[in-house]
XYZ file of C-alpha atoms in Angstrom:
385
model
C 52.435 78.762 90.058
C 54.778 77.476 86.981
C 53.956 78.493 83.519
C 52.293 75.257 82.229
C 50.573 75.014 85.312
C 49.009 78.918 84.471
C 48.760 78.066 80.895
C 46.214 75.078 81.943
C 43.944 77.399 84.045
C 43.865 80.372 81.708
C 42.669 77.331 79.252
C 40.174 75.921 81.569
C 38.875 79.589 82.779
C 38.919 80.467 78.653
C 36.574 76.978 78.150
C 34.590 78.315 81.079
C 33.906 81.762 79.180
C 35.443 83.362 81.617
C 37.674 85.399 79.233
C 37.000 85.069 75.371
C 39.274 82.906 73.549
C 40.524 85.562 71.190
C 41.248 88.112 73.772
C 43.312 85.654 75.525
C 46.152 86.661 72.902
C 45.841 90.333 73.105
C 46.377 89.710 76.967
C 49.254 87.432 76.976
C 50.396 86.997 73.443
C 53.756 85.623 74.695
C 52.337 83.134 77.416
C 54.440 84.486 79.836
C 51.980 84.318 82.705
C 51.589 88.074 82.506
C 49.697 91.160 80.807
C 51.549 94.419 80.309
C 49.930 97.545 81.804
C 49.491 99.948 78.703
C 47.719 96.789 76.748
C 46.188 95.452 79.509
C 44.330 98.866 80.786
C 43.527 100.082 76.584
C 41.849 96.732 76.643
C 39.433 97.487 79.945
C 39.097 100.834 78.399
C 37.488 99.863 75.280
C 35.193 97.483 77.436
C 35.689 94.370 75.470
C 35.980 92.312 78.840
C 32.314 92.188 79.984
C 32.709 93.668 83.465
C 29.941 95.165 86.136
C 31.720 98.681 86.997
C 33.238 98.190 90.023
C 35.404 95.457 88.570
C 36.313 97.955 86.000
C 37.090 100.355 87.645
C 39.454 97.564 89.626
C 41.328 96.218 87.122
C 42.305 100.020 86.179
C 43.835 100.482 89.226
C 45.411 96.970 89.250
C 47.363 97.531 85.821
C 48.229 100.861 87.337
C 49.896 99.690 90.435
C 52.854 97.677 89.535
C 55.885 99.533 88.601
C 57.106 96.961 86.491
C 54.289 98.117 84.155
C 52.728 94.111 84.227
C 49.918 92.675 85.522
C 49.836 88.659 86.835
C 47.164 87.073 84.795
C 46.112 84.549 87.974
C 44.988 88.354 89.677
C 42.773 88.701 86.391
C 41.083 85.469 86.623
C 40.754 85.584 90.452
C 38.978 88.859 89.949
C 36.746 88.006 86.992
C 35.894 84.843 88.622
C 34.806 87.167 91.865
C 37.880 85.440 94.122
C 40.014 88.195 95.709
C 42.601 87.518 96.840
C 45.106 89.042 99.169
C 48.062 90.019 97.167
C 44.963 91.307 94.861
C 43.988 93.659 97.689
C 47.826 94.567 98.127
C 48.633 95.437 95.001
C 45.511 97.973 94.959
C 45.981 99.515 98.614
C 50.012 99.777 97.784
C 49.490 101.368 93.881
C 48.403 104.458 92.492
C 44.529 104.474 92.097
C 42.543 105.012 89.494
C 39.270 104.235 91.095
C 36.475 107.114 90.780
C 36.957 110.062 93.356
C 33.274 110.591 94.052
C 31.799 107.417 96.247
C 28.621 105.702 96.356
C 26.560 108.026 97.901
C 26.706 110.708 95.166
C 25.056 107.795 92.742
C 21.949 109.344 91.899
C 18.506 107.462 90.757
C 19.101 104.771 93.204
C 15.705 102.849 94.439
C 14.779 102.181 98.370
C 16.762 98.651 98.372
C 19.799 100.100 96.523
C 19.686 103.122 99.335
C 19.633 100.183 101.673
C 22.477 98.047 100.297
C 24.446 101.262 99.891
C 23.701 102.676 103.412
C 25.016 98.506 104.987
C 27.791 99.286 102.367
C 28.764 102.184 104.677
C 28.275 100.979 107.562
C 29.829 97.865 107.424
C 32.993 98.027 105.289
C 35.996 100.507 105.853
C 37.692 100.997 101.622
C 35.311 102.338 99.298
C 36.917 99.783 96.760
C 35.334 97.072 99.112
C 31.951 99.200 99.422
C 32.003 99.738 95.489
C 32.402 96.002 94.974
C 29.881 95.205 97.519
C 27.668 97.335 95.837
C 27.772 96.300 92.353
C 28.278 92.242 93.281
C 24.818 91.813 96.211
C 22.020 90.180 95.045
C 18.857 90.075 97.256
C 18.573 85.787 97.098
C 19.927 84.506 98.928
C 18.555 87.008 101.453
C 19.992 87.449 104.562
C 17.988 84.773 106.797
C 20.098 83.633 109.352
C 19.734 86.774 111.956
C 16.367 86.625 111.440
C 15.496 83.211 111.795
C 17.124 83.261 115.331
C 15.554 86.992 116.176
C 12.119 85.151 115.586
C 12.805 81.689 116.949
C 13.646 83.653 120.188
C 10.075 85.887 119.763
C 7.853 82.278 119.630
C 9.443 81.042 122.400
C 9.414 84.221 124.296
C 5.667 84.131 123.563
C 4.854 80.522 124.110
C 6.198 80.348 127.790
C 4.946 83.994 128.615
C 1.728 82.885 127.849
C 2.659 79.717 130.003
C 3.804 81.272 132.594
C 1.710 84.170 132.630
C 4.980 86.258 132.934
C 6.197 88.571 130.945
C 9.591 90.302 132.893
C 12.021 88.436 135.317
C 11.298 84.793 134.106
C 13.932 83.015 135.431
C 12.051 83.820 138.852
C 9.362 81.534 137.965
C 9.701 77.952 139.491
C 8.551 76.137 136.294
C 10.858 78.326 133.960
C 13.940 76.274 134.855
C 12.459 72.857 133.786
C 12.637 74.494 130.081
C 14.604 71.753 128.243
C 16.471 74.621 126.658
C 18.045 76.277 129.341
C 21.767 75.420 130.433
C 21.976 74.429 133.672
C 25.176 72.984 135.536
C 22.856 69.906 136.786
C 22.470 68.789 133.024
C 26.091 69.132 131.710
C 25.272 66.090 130.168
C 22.623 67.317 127.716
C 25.062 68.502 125.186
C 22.221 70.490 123.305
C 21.683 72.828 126.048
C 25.100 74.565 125.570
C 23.657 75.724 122.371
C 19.943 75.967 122.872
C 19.984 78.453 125.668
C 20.005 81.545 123.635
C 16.665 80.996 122.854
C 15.299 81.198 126.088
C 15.582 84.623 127.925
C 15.275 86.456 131.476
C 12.488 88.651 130.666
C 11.092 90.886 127.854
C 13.896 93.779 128.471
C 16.817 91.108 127.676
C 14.953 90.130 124.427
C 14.344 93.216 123.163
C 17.800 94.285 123.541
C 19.025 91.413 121.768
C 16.607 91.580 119.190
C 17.538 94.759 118.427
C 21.017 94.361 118.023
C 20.643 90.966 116.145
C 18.768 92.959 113.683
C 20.398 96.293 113.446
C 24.257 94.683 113.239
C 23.289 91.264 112.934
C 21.638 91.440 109.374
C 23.570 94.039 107.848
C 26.979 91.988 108.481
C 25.272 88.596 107.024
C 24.157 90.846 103.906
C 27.813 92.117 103.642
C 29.826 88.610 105.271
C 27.036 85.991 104.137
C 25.619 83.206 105.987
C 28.265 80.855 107.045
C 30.839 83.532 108.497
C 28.313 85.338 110.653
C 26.523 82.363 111.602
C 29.858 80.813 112.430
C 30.596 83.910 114.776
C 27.428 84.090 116.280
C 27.249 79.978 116.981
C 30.616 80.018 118.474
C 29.837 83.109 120.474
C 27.133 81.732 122.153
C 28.974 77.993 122.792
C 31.682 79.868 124.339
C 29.523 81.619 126.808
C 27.898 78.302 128.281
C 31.148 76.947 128.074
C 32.743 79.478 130.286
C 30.184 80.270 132.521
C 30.594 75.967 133.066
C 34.257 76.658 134.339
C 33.946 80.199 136.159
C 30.832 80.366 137.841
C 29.788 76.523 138.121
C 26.534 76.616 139.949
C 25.115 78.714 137.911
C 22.790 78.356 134.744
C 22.272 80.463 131.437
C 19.739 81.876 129.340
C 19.737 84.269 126.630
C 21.542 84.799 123.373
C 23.703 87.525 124.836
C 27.138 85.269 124.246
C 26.289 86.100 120.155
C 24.788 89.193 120.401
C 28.282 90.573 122.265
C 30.464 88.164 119.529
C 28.912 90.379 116.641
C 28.958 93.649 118.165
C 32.584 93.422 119.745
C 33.633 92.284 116.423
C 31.665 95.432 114.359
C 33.172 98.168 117.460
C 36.461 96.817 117.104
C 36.570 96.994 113.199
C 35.773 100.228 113.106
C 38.209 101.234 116.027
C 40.667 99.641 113.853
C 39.693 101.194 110.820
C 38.199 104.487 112.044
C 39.740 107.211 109.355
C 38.033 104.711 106.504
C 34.787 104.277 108.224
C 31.666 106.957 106.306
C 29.041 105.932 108.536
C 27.505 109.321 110.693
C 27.535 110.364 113.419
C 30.604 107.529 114.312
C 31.898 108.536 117.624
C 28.027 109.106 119.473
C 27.332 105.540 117.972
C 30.081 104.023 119.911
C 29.892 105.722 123.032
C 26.261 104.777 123.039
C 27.111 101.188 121.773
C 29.106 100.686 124.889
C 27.154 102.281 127.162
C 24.410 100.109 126.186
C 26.445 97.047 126.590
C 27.802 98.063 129.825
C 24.644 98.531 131.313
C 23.426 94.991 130.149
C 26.509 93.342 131.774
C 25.671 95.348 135.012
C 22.318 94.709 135.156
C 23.107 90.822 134.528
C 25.857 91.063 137.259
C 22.920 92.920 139.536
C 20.283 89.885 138.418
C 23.090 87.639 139.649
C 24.608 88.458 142.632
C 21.379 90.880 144.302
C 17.983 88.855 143.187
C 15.268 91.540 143.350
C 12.688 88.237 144.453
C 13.255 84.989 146.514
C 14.710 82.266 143.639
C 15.012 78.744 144.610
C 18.564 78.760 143.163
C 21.412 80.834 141.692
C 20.428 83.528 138.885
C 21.529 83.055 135.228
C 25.219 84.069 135.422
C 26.565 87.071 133.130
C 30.108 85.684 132.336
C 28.677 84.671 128.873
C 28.629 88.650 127.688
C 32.189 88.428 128.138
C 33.222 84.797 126.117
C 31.131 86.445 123.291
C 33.109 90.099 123.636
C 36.425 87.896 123.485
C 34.953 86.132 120.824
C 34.174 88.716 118.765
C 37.223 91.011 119.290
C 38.774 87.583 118.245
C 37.483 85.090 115.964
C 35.112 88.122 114.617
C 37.630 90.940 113.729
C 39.592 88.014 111.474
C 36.297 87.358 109.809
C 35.322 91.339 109.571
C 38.575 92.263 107.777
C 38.355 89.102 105.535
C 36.109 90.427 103.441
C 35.510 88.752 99.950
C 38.490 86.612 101.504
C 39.819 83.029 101.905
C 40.097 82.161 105.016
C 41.782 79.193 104.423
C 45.002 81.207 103.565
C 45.253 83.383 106.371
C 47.642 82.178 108.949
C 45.628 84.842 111.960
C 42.573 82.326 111.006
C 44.190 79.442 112.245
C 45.715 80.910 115.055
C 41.870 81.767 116.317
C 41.250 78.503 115.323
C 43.452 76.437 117.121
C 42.894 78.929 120.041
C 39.299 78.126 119.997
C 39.859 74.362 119.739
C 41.961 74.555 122.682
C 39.481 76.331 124.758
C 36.723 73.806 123.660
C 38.865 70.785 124.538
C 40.104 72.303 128.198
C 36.724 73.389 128.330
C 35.175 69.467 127.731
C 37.679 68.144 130.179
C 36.944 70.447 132.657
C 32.888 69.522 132.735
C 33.552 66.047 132.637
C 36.478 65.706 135.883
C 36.658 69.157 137.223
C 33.024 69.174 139.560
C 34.108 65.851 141.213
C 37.458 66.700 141.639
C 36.726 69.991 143.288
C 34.046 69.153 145.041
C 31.276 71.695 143.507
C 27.921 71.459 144.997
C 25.938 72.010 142.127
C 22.251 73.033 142.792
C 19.714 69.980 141.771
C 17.992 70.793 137.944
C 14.162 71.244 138.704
């Protein structure tokens, strides 16, 4: 950025009361586009900028960090204006500290939802300079109602074709369970919708539950921590992938169940804290994730059992268990970028659009292959009830 063009946006950000207009000379009396450290940190200090503590505690570090003793007025505004960036981030991981030694969980006098927010804090995010901004920046509106819209979308319409059906385990067995509108199957390709809408419909009560429960116990804490759009993004994207791959690997057979984003969201939370296991503070770490996998290896096998070795006579092919997998690569994928993006552009990270044009790829071979690839191999396809 040239000097008039960061003149005009410590203006407009001054206009905005972002900064006070007088303090804008104490910080850059020269207009040179920076601050110098000894200034810069007597002004935090004396709390004349009106900053929540974390930030504080931020900036500190930030004026600290550059041996040059000078601190880049965009990072100021970008921080003040809650937009971190990554050279932000850089310049905090690469300096010399000054952020408090004891961590969020010797605050004392903290109510049940601040014990909550603090405990997702920890469980969620791997640099206690993340966990202390997290912290001090969540509000409870918007709350987080994505995970939990699905979670009880997928309860009613459990409910409403148990009662139906008068079945409560091993659904898909039932001869008037495949005519569900919602449920992918190869014989209506066509119906776009059903690539999506399958992951509310599931095989039996012990399928739901475990998705339930992970929806809610991962699922909601990484929408408080990642909001809305980036962890309904992962979970959307692992659930097309699953139809779409089950589509081009095992062709005759349909799916049900919300397993492709359940596996996207938990692949993506294991693999995070693989990656960042010295940082992680939640308990008990290592149990978690051999349970964690355990658990999801003995979905996949029972799925793979469900397919292959039907426990009753079925009319047709079993729901197929390749979508577990698209939503593991998913998440290990798509979802780690998003997990270590925290308080992030995406936009400006060049692994994002390498997933992205990965993904696009993989939808576009995947469309091509639906449309030409039954006729051209010859598939029999089982006829939709």
């Amino acid at each position: 950025m040239d000097r008039s063009s960061l003149l005009q946006l410590i203006q407009e950000q001054a206009l905005a009361g972002v900064v006070p207009p007088p303090q804008l000379q104490q910080l850059d009396p020269d207009n040179t586009g920076f601050i110098g450290a000894e200034t810069f940190t007597g002004l935090v200090h004396s709390h004349e900028l009106p900053l929540d503590p974390a930030k504080l505690d931020m900036l500190v570090a930030l004026a600290q960090s550059n041996e040059r003793g000078q601190v880049c007025y965009q990072e100021l505004v970008d921080l003040i204006s809650s937009k971190r960036s990554s050279s932000f981030k850089k310049a905090i991981a690469n300096g010399q500290r000054a952020l408090p030694q004891d961590g969020l969980l010797d605050e004392p006098g903290l109510g049940v939802y601040k014990r909550f927010v603090r405990y997702v804090a920890y469980e969620i995010l791997p640099r206690e300079v993340d966990r202390h901004w997290y912290f001090y920046r969540h509000r409870s509106c918007p709350p987080p109602v994505f995970m939990a819209s699905v979670t009880l979308a997928q309860i009613i319409v459990f409910l409403c074709y148990g009662a139906r059906l008068n079945k409560w385990v091993l659904q898909t067995y039932h001869p008037e369970y495949m005519k569900s509108p919602l449920i992918y199957h190869p014989g209506h390709r066509a119906r776009a919708w059903r690539f999506l809408t399958y992951m509310f419909m599931h095989v039996g009560l012990e399928q739901l539950g475990f998705n339930a429960l992970l929806q809610l116990m991962i699922g909601v804490p990484l929408e408080m921590v990642h909001g809305l759009l980036r962890i309904s993004l992962l979970y959307l994207a692992g659930v097309l992938a699953g139809s779409l791959t089950v589509s081009i690997t095992d062709m005759r057979a349909p799916v049900v169940g919300g397993s492709g984003g359940v596996y996207a969201l938990c692949s993506a939370h294991l693999a995070n804290v693989v990656m960042n296991w010295a940082g992680m503070r939640c308990p008990y770490k290592l149990l978690r994730m051999v349970l964690a996998l355990v658990c999801m290896s003995s979905e996949v096998g029972r799925a793979v059992w469900l397919r292959f070795s039907p426990p009753l006579p079925a009319s047709g092919p079993q729901p197929s268990f390749m979508a577990h997998l698209a939503g593991a690569v998913v998440g290990v994928s798509m979802g780690l970028t998003i997990l270590r993006s925290y308080e992030e552009r995406l936009r400006d990270q060049c692994g994002w659009w390498v997933v992205l044009l990965a993904y696009g790829t993989f939808l576009l071979f995947a469309i091509f292959w639906n449309i030409f690839a039954y006729d051209l191999l010859g598939t029999h396809v089982p006829p939709p009830p």
